[in-house]
PDB file of C-alpha atoms in Angstrom:
ATOM      1  CA  MET A  16       0.000   0.000   0.000  1.00  0.00           C
ATOM      2  CA  ARG A  17       2.988   2.286   0.554  1.00  0.00           C
ATOM      3  CA  TRP A  18       3.761   2.286  -3.165  1.00  0.00           C
ATOM      4  CA  LEU A  19       0.256   3.580  -3.936  1.00  0.00           C
ATOM      5  CA  VAL A  20       0.704   6.496  -1.541  1.00  0.00           C
ATOM      6  CA  TYR A  21       4.060   7.242  -3.162  1.00  0.00           C
ATOM      7  CA  PHE A  22       2.670   7.209  -6.727  1.00  0.00           C
ATOM      8  CA  VAL A  23      -0.371   9.324  -5.877  1.00  0.00           C
ATOM      9  CA  ASP A  24       1.870  11.878  -4.184  1.00  0.00           C
ATOM     10  CA  LEU A  25       4.336  11.785  -7.075  1.00  0.00           C
ATOM     11  CA  GLY A  26       1.627  12.172  -9.725  1.00  0.00           C
ATOM     12  CA  ILE A  27       0.005  15.159  -8.073  1.00  0.00           C
ATOM     13  CA  GLY A  28       3.419  16.695  -7.433  1.00  0.00           C
ATOM     14  CA  LEU A  29       4.424  16.341 -11.084  1.00  0.00           C
ATOM     15  CA  TYR A  30       1.145  17.873 -12.197  1.00  0.00           C
ATOM     16  CA  ARG A  31       1.716  20.849  -9.900  1.00  0.00           C
ATOM     17  CA  TRP A  32       5.168  21.302 -11.473  1.00  0.00           C
ATOM     18  CA  MET A  33       3.528  21.283 -14.919  1.00  0.00           C
ATOM     19  CA  ILE A  34       1.182  24.066 -13.831  1.00  0.00           C
ATOM     20  CA  LEU A  35       4.123  26.058 -12.472  1.00  0.00           C
ATOM     21  CA  ALA A  36       5.997  25.555 -15.759  1.00  0.00           C
ATOM     22  CA  ARG A  37       2.973  26.825 -17.632  1.00  0.00           C
ATOM     23  CA  VAL A  38       2.784  29.932 -15.471  1.00  0.00           C
ATOM     24  CA  ILE A  39       6.487  30.624 -16.018  1.00  0.00           C
ATOM     25  CA  MET A  40       6.097  30.115 -19.787  1.00  0.00           C
ATOM     26  CA  THR A  41       3.536  32.919 -19.884  1.00  0.00           C
ATOM     27  CA  TRP A  42       6.269  35.296 -18.736  1.00  0.00           C
ATOM     28  CA  ILE A  43       8.668  34.287 -21.530  1.00  0.00           C
ATOM     29  CA  PRO A  44       8.381  36.455 -24.638  1.00  0.00           C
ATOM     30  CA  ASN A  45       8.426  34.836 -28.088  1.00  0.00           C
ATOM     31  CA  ILE A  46       7.828  31.303 -26.815  1.00  0.00           C
ATOM     32  CA  ASP A  47       7.306  28.720 -29.546  1.00  0.00           C
ATOM     33  CA  TYR A  48       3.852  27.306 -28.834  1.00  0.00           C
ATOM     34  CA  TYR A  49       4.456  24.577 -31.421  1.00  0.00           C
ATOM     35  CA  HIS A  50       7.422  23.124 -29.543  1.00  0.00           C
ATOM     36  CA  PRO A  51       6.542  19.574 -28.365  1.00  0.00           C
ATOM     37  CA  VAL A  52       7.340  20.278 -24.694  1.00  0.00           C
ATOM     38  CA  VAL A  53       5.230  23.448 -24.672  1.00  0.00           C
ATOM     39  CA  LYS A  54       2.369  21.640 -26.429  1.00  0.00           C
ATOM     40  CA  PHE A  55       2.599  18.793 -23.894  1.00  0.00           C
ATOM     41  CA  ILE A  56       2.451  21.167 -20.917  1.00  0.00           C
ATOM     42  CA  TYR A  57      -0.408  23.213 -22.363  1.00  0.00           C
ATOM     43  CA  GLY A  58      -2.294  20.105 -23.475  1.00  0.00           C
ATOM     44  CA  GLY A  59      -1.938  18.514 -20.048  1.00  0.00           C
ATOM     45  CA  THR A  60      -2.910  21.527 -17.984  1.00  0.00           C
ATOM     46  CA  GLU A  61      -5.573  23.250 -20.088  1.00  0.00           C
ATOM     47  CA  PRO A  62      -8.364  20.704 -19.388  1.00  0.00           C
ATOM     48  CA  VAL A  63      -8.017  21.424 -15.661  1.00  0.00           C
ATOM     49  CA  LEU A  64      -7.312  25.148 -15.826  1.00  0.00           C
ATOM     50  CA  ALA A  65     -10.092  26.044 -18.305  1.00  0.00           C
ATOM     51  CA  PRO A  66     -13.063  25.314 -15.983  1.00  0.00           C
ATOM     52  CA  PHE A  67     -11.403  27.243 -13.166  1.00  0.00           C
ATOM     53  CA  ARG A  68     -10.695  30.124 -15.549  1.00  0.00           C
ATOM     54  CA  ARG A  69     -14.397  30.271 -16.427  1.00  0.00           C
ATOM     55  CA  MET A  70     -15.324  30.339 -12.715  1.00  0.00           C
ATOM     56  CA  LEU A  71     -12.706  32.931 -11.797  1.00  0.00           C
ATOM     57  CA  PRO A  72     -12.423  35.790 -14.315  1.00  0.00           C
ATOM     58  CA  PRO A  73      -9.067  37.556 -14.724  1.00  0.00           C
ATOM     59  CA  LEU A  74      -8.382  40.124 -12.055  1.00  0.00           C
ATOM     60  CA  GLY A  75      -6.639  43.143 -13.513  1.00  0.00           C
ATOM     61  CA  GLY A  76      -5.243  41.065 -16.367  1.00  0.00           C
ATOM     62  CA  PHE A  77      -3.907  38.322 -14.085  1.00  0.00           C
ATOM     63  CA  ASP A  78      -5.106  34.742 -14.458  1.00  0.00           C
ATOM     64  CA  LEU A  79      -5.638  33.439 -10.937  1.00  0.00           C
ATOM     65  CA  SER A  80      -6.858  29.986 -11.987  1.00  0.00           C
ATOM     66  CA  PRO A  81      -3.454  28.295 -11.398  1.00  0.00           C
ATOM     67  CA  ILE A  82      -3.524  29.431  -7.775  1.00  0.00           C
ATOM     68  CA  LEU A  83      -7.010  28.020  -7.283  1.00  0.00           C
ATOM     69  CA  VAL A  84      -6.005  24.756  -8.982  1.00  0.00           C
ATOM     70  CA  TYR A  85      -2.975  24.511  -6.657  1.00  0.00           C
ATOM     71  CA  VAL A  86      -5.245  24.866  -3.617  1.00  0.00           C
ATOM     72  CA  VAL A  87      -7.736  22.299  -4.913  1.00  0.00           C
ATOM     73  CA  LEU A  88      -4.956  19.848  -5.828  1.00  0.00           C
ATOM     74  CA  GLU A  89      -3.441  20.173  -2.368  1.00  0.00           C
ATOM     75  CA  PHE A  90      -6.837  19.510  -0.784  1.00  0.00           C
ATOM     76  CA  ILE A  91      -7.395  16.455  -3.023  1.00  0.00           C
ATOM     77  CA  ARG A  92      -3.864  15.206  -2.348  1.00  0.00           C
ATOM     78  CA  GLY A  93      -4.359  15.468   1.397  1.00  0.00           C
ATOM     79  CA  ALA A  94      -7.733  13.736   1.303  1.00  0.00           C
ATOM     80  CA  ILE A  95      -6.464  10.869  -0.854  1.00  0.00           C
ATOM     81  CA  LEU A  96      -3.315  10.363   1.201  1.00  0.00           C
ATOM     82  CA  ARG A  97      -5.263  10.382   4.473  1.00  0.00           C
ATOM     83  CA  ALA A  98      -7.705   7.847   3.054  1.00  0.00           C
ATOM     84  CA  LEU A  99      -4.855   5.614   1.870  1.00  0.00           C
ATOM     85  CA  TYR A 100      -3.079   5.814   5.236  1.00  0.00           C
ATOM     86  CA  ILE A 101      -6.268   4.715   6.990  1.00  0.00           C
ATOM     87  CA  LEU A 102      -6.430   1.606   4.808  1.00  0.00           C
TER      88      LEU A 102
END
């Protein structure tokens, strides 16, 4: 059961790093959106970020959806890990 806890924690952690990479890429001018790594990061994070972006409109030009996704992911991570530790 320990391996399941490890992989759940690792998966959510990697996804959070992908969101952070996406946020940092928005600050880089002239980024090639057709580069395979950029397409992978955008393709992997957009399905999660888009619903949060619709719920939370931009505030002064800033997209706050990654922050909300981080909070929700941390809540989900904690709930799953607690449930797995109980088993």
